[in-house]
Coordinates of C-alpha atoms in Angstrom, one line a residue:
M1 CA 39.8 107.0 123.1
R2 CA 41.5 105.9 126.3
L3 CA 45.3 106.4 126.6
T4 CA 47.2 103.6 128.4
R5 CA 50.5 104.5 130.4
T6 CA 53.4 102.3 129.1
P7 CA 55.3 100.4 131.9
L8 CA 58.8 101.7 132.8
T9 CA 60.4 98.5 132.0
A10 CA 58.7 98.4 128.4
L11 CA 60.2 101.9 127.8
L12 CA 63.6 100.6 128.8
T13 CA 63.3 97.9 126.6
L14 CA 62.4 100.0 123.7
L15 CA 65.1 102.2 124.2
A16 CA 67.8 99.6 124.4
A17 CA 66.5 98.1 121.3
A18 CA 66.8 101.4 119.5
L19 CA 70.5 101.8 120.9
M20 CA 71.5 98.2 119.7
V21 CA 74.2 97.9 117.0
P22 CA 72.5 96.6 113.9
P23 CA 73.7 93.0 113.0
G24 CA 77.0 92.9 110.9
V25 CA 78.1 96.3 112.3
A26 CA 81.4 95.7 114.3
T27 CA 81.8 97.4 117.8
A28 CA 84.7 99.4 118.9
D29 CA 85.7 96.5 121.0
D30 CA 85.3 94.2 118.0
L31 CA 87.8 96.6 116.0
R32 CA 90.0 96.9 118.8
S33 CA 90.5 93.1 119.0
R34 CA 91.0 93.0 115.4
Y35 CA 93.6 95.6 115.0
E36 CA 95.5 93.9 118.2
E37 CA 95.2 90.3 116.8
V38 CA 98.3 88.4 116.8
V39 CA 99.9 87.7 113.4
D40 CA 102.3 84.7 113.0
I41 CA 105.6 86.3 112.3
T42 CA 109.2 85.9 112.9
F43 CA 110.9 88.6 115.1
P44 CA 112.7 90.9 112.8
V45 CA 115.6 92.0 114.8
A46 CA 118.6 89.6 115.8
G47 CA 120.1 89.9 119.1
D48 CA 119.1 91.9 122.2
T49 CA 116.5 94.8 121.7
S50 CA 114.0 96.6 123.5
Y51 CA 110.6 98.1 122.4
I52 CA 107.3 99.3 124.1
N53 CA 103.8 99.4 123.0
D54 CA 104.1 102.8 121.2
Y55 CA 101.5 102.1 118.5
E56 CA 99.1 104.8 119.7
F57 CA 101.7 107.4 120.6
D58 CA 100.8 110.9 119.1
R59 CA 102.8 111.8 116.1
G60 CA 102.4 115.2 114.0
G61 CA 101.1 117.5 117.1
G62 CA 98.6 114.7 117.7
S63 CA 97.1 114.6 114.5
R64 CA 98.0 111.3 113.8
K65 CA 99.2 108.0 115.6
H66 CA 102.5 106.2 115.4
Q67 CA 101.0 102.9 114.1
A68 CA 104.0 101.0 114.1
T69 CA 106.6 99.7 116.9
D70 CA 110.1 101.0 117.3
I71 CA 112.4 98.3 118.0
M72 CA 115.5 99.6 119.4
A73 CA 118.9 98.1 118.7
P74 CA 122.6 99.1 117.7
H75 CA 123.3 100.3 114.2
G76 CA 124.2 97.5 111.9
R77 CA 122.1 94.9 113.6
P78 CA 120.8 92.5 111.2
V79 CA 117.1 92.9 110.2
H80 CA 115.1 89.7 109.0
A81 CA 112.1 89.2 107.0
A82 CA 109.1 88.8 109.4
Q83 CA 106.9 86.9 106.7
G84 CA 108.3 85.7 103.4
G85 CA 107.0 87.4 100.2
E86 CA 107.9 89.8 97.6
V87 CA 109.5 93.2 97.9
S88 CA 106.9 95.7 96.6
F89 CA 108.6 99.0 97.5
I90 CA 112.3 100.0 98.4
T91 CA 113.9 103.4 98.5
G92 CA 117.4 104.7 98.0
L93 CA 118.9 102.1 95.7
D94 CA 120.8 105.0 94.1
N95 CA 122.4 105.8 97.4
N96 CA 120.2 108.8 97.6
P97 CA 117.2 107.9 100.0
P98 CA 114.2 110.2 100.6
S99 CA 113.5 112.5 103.6
Y100 CA 112.0 109.5 105.6
G101 CA 115.1 107.3 105.0
Y102 CA 115.9 103.8 103.6
M103 CA 112.6 101.7 103.6
V104 CA 111.7 98.4 102.3
T105 CA 108.1 96.8 102.1
I106 CA 107.6 93.2 101.6
R107 CA 104.1 91.9 100.4
G108 CA 103.6 88.9 102.5
D109 CA 102.6 85.4 101.5
D110 CA 99.8 85.9 104.0
G111 CA 98.2 88.8 102.2
R112 CA 99.6 91.4 104.7
S113 CA 102.5 93.9 104.0
Y114 CA 105.5 94.5 106.2
S115 CA 107.3 97.7 106.2
Y116 CA 110.8 98.2 107.7
I117 CA 111.9 101.8 108.0
H118 CA 115.1 103.8 109.0
L119 CA 117.6 101.3 107.8
G120 CA 121.0 102.3 107.5
R121 CA 122.3 106.0 107.5
Q122 CA 120.9 108.9 105.7
D123 CA 124.1 110.0 104.5
G124 CA 125.3 106.4 103.8
P125 CA 125.2 104.0 101.1
A126 CA 122.4 101.8 100.3
S127 CA 124.7 98.8 101.0
G128 CA 124.7 99.8 104.8
A129 CA 120.7 99.6 104.7
Y130 CA 119.9 96.5 102.6
V131 CA 121.7 93.1 101.7
S132 CA 123.2 92.8 98.4
G133 CA 120.7 92.2 95.6
L134 CA 117.6 93.3 97.3
S135 CA 115.1 95.2 94.8
R136 CA 111.7 95.6 93.9
G137 CA 110.4 92.2 93.0
T138 CA 113.1 90.2 95.1
R139 CA 111.6 87.0 96.5
V140 CA 112.5 86.9 100.4
E141 CA 111.8 83.9 102.7
R142 CA 110.5 84.1 106.2
G143 CA 113.5 84.9 108.6
E144 CA 115.8 86.0 105.8
K145 CA 118.3 88.8 106.4
I146 CA 117.2 91.8 104.4
G147 CA 119.2 94.9 105.9
Y148 CA 120.4 96.4 108.9
V149 CA 118.9 98.8 111.8
G150 CA 119.6 102.3 111.4
S151 CA 118.8 105.8 111.7
S152 CA 117.9 107.3 108.4
G153 CA 115.2 109.6 107.6
N154 CA 114.0 111.5 110.8
A155 CA 115.4 108.9 113.4
S156 CA 118.0 110.1 115.7
P157 CA 121.5 108.6 115.1
S158 CA 121.8 108.5 118.9
A159 CA 118.8 105.9 118.8
P160 CA 119.1 103.7 116.1
H161 CA 116.1 101.5 115.7
L162 CA 113.8 99.8 113.1
H163 CA 110.2 101.3 112.6
F164 CA 108.2 98.1 112.0
E165 CA 104.8 98.2 110.4
I166 CA 101.9 95.7 109.6
K167 CA 99.4 96.5 107.0
D168 CA 96.1 94.7 106.4
P169 CA 93.3 96.1 104.5
S170 CA 90.7 94.2 106.2
I171 CA 91.4 96.2 109.5
T172 CA 89.6 99.2 110.6
Q173 CA 91.1 101.0 113.7
P174 CA 88.5 102.7 116.3
Y175 CA 90.6 105.8 117.1
P176 CA 91.1 109.3 115.4
V177 CA 93.7 109.3 112.8
A178 CA 94.2 112.6 111.3
G179 CA 90.9 113.8 111.9
N180 CA 89.0 110.5 111.0
Y181 CA 87.6 108.1 113.5
T182 CA 88.4 105.2 111.7
H183 CA 91.7 104.2 109.6
I184 CA 92.1 101.4 107.6
G185 CA 95.0 99.0 107.1
R186 CA 97.1 98.8 110.1
I187 CA 98.0 96.1 112.7
N188 CA 99.5 96.8 116.0
P189 CA 102.8 94.9 115.6
Y190 CA 103.5 94.9 119.6
F191 CA 101.4 91.7 120.3
S192 CA 102.8 89.6 117.3
L193 CA 106.3 90.6 118.4
R194 CA 105.7 89.5 122.0
A195 CA 104.1 86.0 120.8
A196 CA 107.2 85.5 118.4
E197 CA 109.6 86.1 121.3
D198 CA 107.5 83.8 123.5
R199 CA 107.8 80.9 121.3
G200 CA 111.3 81.4 120.3
D201 CA 110.7 82.4 116.6
I202 CA 113.8 84.8 116.6
P203 CA 117.1 84.7 114.5
G204 CA 119.6 82.6 116.4
A205 CA 122.9 82.9 117.7
E206 CA 124.5 81.9 114.2
V207 CA 123.1 85.1 112.8
L208 CA 124.9 87.2 115.5
A209 CA 128.1 85.5 114.7
D210 CA 128.1 87.5 111.7
V211 CA 127.5 90.8 113.6
C212 CA 130.0 93.5 113.2
E213 CA 130.9 94.9 116.4
T214 CA 132.4 98.3 116.6
S215 CA 133.5 100.8 119.1
E216 CA 134.3 104.3 119.4
D217 CA 138.2 103.3 119.0
K218 CA 137.3 101.0 116.2
P219 CA 134.7 102.2 113.9
F220 CA 135.1 99.4 111.4
C221 CA 135.3 95.7 112.4
D222 CA 137.2 94.6 109.3
V223 CA 140.2 97.1 109.8
S224 CA 142.1 95.5 112.8
G225 CA 145.5 96.7 112.0
G226 CA 148.0 97.0 109.1
A227 CA 149.7 99.9 107.4
H228 CA 146.4 101.9 106.6
A229 CA 144.5 101.4 109.9
E230 CA 145.4 104.5 111.5
D231 CA 145.0 106.8 108.5
I232 CA 141.4 105.1 108.1
K233 CA 140.6 106.0 111.6
R234 CA 141.8 109.5 111.3
L235 CA 139.8 110.1 108.1
F236 CA 136.8 108.5 109.8
D237 CA 137.0 111.0 113.0
S238 CA 137.2 113.8 110.5
E239 CA 134.2 112.5 108.5
V240 CA 136.2 112.1 105.2
V241 CA 135.8 108.4 104.8
R242 CA 132.7 106.4 105.4
G243 CA 132.3 102.6 105.5
C244 CA 130.9 100.4 102.6
E245 CA 128.3 99.4 104.8
E246 CA 127.4 99.5 108.4
G247 CA 130.4 98.9 110.7
R248 CA 132.6 97.8 107.7
Y249 CA 135.1 99.7 105.7
C250 CA 136.1 97.0 102.9
P251 CA 139.7 98.0 102.9
D252 CA 140.5 95.7 99.9
D253 CA 137.6 96.9 97.7
T254 CA 138.5 99.0 94.6
V255 CA 137.8 102.9 95.1
T256 CA 135.5 104.2 92.1
R257 CA 136.2 107.4 90.4
A258 CA 133.1 108.9 92.1
E259 CA 134.3 107.8 95.6
A260 CA 137.5 109.3 94.9
V261 CA 136.6 112.9 94.0
A262 CA 133.9 112.6 97.2
L263 CA 136.8 111.9 99.3
I264 CA 139.0 114.9 98.0
V265 CA 135.8 117.1 98.2
R266 CA 135.3 116.3 101.9
G267 CA 138.7 116.2 102.7
W268 CA 139.6 119.9 101.7
D269 CA 136.1 121.1 102.2
L270 CA 135.5 122.0 98.5
P271 CA 132.2 123.6 97.6
K272 CA 129.8 121.2 95.9
A273 CA 128.3 121.9 92.5
D274 CA 126.2 120.7 89.8
P275 CA 127.8 118.2 87.5
N276 CA 127.6 120.2 84.4
G277 CA 129.3 118.7 81.3
F278 CA 129.1 114.9 82.2
D279 CA 126.4 113.2 80.5
D280 CA 126.6 110.0 82.6
V281 CA 126.4 111.8 86.1
S282 CA 122.7 111.8 86.8
P283 CA 121.8 114.8 89.2
N284 CA 120.1 112.4 91.6
R285 CA 123.0 110.2 92.3
W286 CA 124.6 110.7 95.7
F287 CA 128.0 111.6 94.2
A288 CA 126.7 114.1 91.7
E289 CA 127.5 117.4 93.4
Y290 CA 131.1 115.9 94.6
V291 CA 131.6 115.3 90.7
G292 CA 130.6 118.9 90.1
G293 CA 132.7 120.4 92.8
A294 CA 135.9 118.5 91.9
A295 CA 135.6 119.5 88.2
A296 CA 134.8 123.1 89.1
A297 CA 137.9 123.1 91.3
D298 CA 140.1 121.7 88.2
V299 CA 140.9 118.7 90.3
T300 CA 139.4 116.1 88.0
E301 CA 138.7 115.6 84.4
G302 CA 136.4 113.2 82.5
C303 CA 137.3 110.0 81.2
D304 CA 136.1 111.0 78.0
E305 CA 134.8 114.2 76.3
R306 CA 131.1 114.2 77.9
A307 CA 131.7 111.4 80.4
F308 CA 133.2 111.0 84.0
C309 CA 132.8 107.0 84.4
P310 CA 131.8 107.5 87.8
D311 CA 131.5 103.6 88.7
R312 CA 134.8 102.8 87.0
G313 CA 137.7 101.8 89.3
L314 CA 140.5 104.5 89.9
T315 CA 143.8 103.4 89.1
R316 CA 146.9 104.4 91.3
G317 CA 148.2 106.5 88.3
E318 CA 144.9 108.3 88.2
M319 CA 145.0 108.8 92.1
A320 CA 148.4 110.4 91.7
S321 CA 147.1 113.0 89.1
L322 CA 144.1 113.9 91.1
L323 CA 146.2 114.8 94.2
A324 CA 148.9 116.3 92.3
R325 CA 146.2 118.8 90.9
K326 CA 144.6 119.5 94.1
L327 CA 148.0 120.1 95.7
D328 CA 149.0 122.1 92.8
L329 CA 152.6 120.4 92.2
D330 CA 154.5 121.4 89.6
L331 CA 154.6 118.8 86.9
D332 CA 156.6 120.6 84.4
I333 CA 159.6 118.5 84.9
D334 CA 162.2 116.5 82.8
L335 CA 161.1 113.4 84.3
E336 CA 163.9 111.4 82.7
A337 CA 166.6 113.5 84.1
A338 CA 164.9 113.5 87.5
L339 CA 164.9 110.0 87.8
V340 CA 168.5 109.8 87.1
D341 CA 169.4 112.3 89.4
D342 CA 166.9 110.7 92.4
D343 CA 167.6 107.0 92.3
D344 CA 165.6 106.7 95.6
L345 CA 162.7 107.8 93.9
T346 CA 162.7 105.5 90.9
F347 CA 159.9 103.0 90.6
A348 CA 160.8 100.1 88.6
D349 CA 157.7 100.5 86.4
L350 CA 157.8 104.1 86.0
G351 CA 157.5 105.5 82.6
G352 CA 155.2 105.4 79.7
T353 CA 152.1 106.6 81.3
T354 CA 150.4 109.9 81.4
H355 CA 150.5 109.9 85.2
D356 CA 154.5 109.7 85.4
A357 CA 155.1 113.3 86.3
A358 CA 152.4 113.2 88.9
I359 CA 153.6 109.8 90.6
Y360 CA 157.0 111.3 90.8
A361 CA 155.9 114.8 92.3
L362 CA 154.1 112.7 94.9
A363 CA 156.8 110.4 95.6
E364 CA 159.2 113.6 96.1
T365 CA 156.8 114.7 98.9
D366 CA 156.6 111.3 100.3
I367 CA 152.7 111.2 99.7
A368 CA 153.0 108.5 97.2
R369 CA 154.8 105.2 98.1
G370 CA 155.4 101.9 96.1
Y371 CA 155.6 98.3 96.7
G372 CA 158.4 96.4 98.6
D373 CA 159.6 95.0 95.4
G374 CA 160.4 98.7 94.0
S375 CA 157.2 99.1 91.8
F376 CA 154.6 101.4 91.9
R377 CA 152.0 99.8 89.6
P378 CA 150.2 102.8 88.0
N379 CA 147.6 100.9 86.2
R380 CA 146.5 98.9 89.2
D381 CA 143.0 99.9 90.7
I382 CA 143.6 101.6 94.1
S383 CA 142.3 99.8 96.9
R384 CA 140.1 101.8 99.7
A385 CA 142.9 101.2 102.3
E386 CA 145.6 102.6 100.1
M387 CA 143.5 105.5 99.0
A388 CA 143.0 106.4 102.7
S389 CA 146.7 106.7 103.2
F390 CA 147.3 108.7 100.1
I391 CA 144.5 111.1 101.1
Q392 CA 145.7 111.4 104.8
R393 CA 149.5 112.0 103.7
A394 CA 148.3 114.8 101.3
L395 CA 146.2 116.4 104.0
D396 CA 149.2 116.2 106.5
W397 CA 151.6 117.8 103.8

């Protein structure tokens, strides 16, 4: 039998055929083009922003990739739905966000999911992260405002931004992620964001008209003056009061009983404690340890034998009793005789409530003040602005 020598060209042909990717198997270039494809979205953040292609930046010591785009913008800048759909996941509606912060995911009408992370502030209320009424199952339209840029979770307060993700179960990425060479389910948002900007699909000027502009001297855009403005600013600087949402104080809103004890615990730096004894104070609510701390310090009592009524509005009379107990004022007085002797401290409507002695004692120290018509209105819910002034005067006393 005679052996024949295979020509070199034939060998190369056979080798190339052996190395060919079988039909139907995607190459690395195919995979890259898919996870970098442009998705039709609305740019999610209003106003001036900055961002780079940071999708493949290392995270976790190089064991994983960023897999998102960070859109840098000021705290409180409105965030809009990039695609219409239904809220499938949302955190912190009880004002107690997880370690990664306030986050909402919308299952888009296009079959993809869009996640918005680091909304609001970690120690701030859910109202500073989301628009009112947003919850799991809520339907949102493309371009609709859903929340506010922030720094919750592991984001730096000095670098607020929106961590924006697009998930697509049909995508496979050709690079190592957590030890694997492929990862299913993500699209790099960078190119879609650029395309949205290029075609002008971004929230317009009418959106920015509602943006709350603040500064170091003016932490709340809805507090521009008035009798309580200075006290609100002082308490904000000392980290006693916080806004009702990003950049806003809501000075005319009612103070809840939970908010009131939180102010007292923060104002006098009282130790926090478990809310033992109150059946309506769940341990996972943001105010739980404030209620426990105020009760342990004998500053507050429940609204009932086993209830605290944390979400109920606080009256001006109840406020007086809270502060009188905190300041350990003498409430064992003959109120009727005292009012006769001190005409200047007489409120036209004082008398007949359990808080009369506390109101009188606070008025005697100039902490409690009434209205121009000579009334105190003890049964009226106290506003956030009024509460700030009462707290600040008590701290100054």
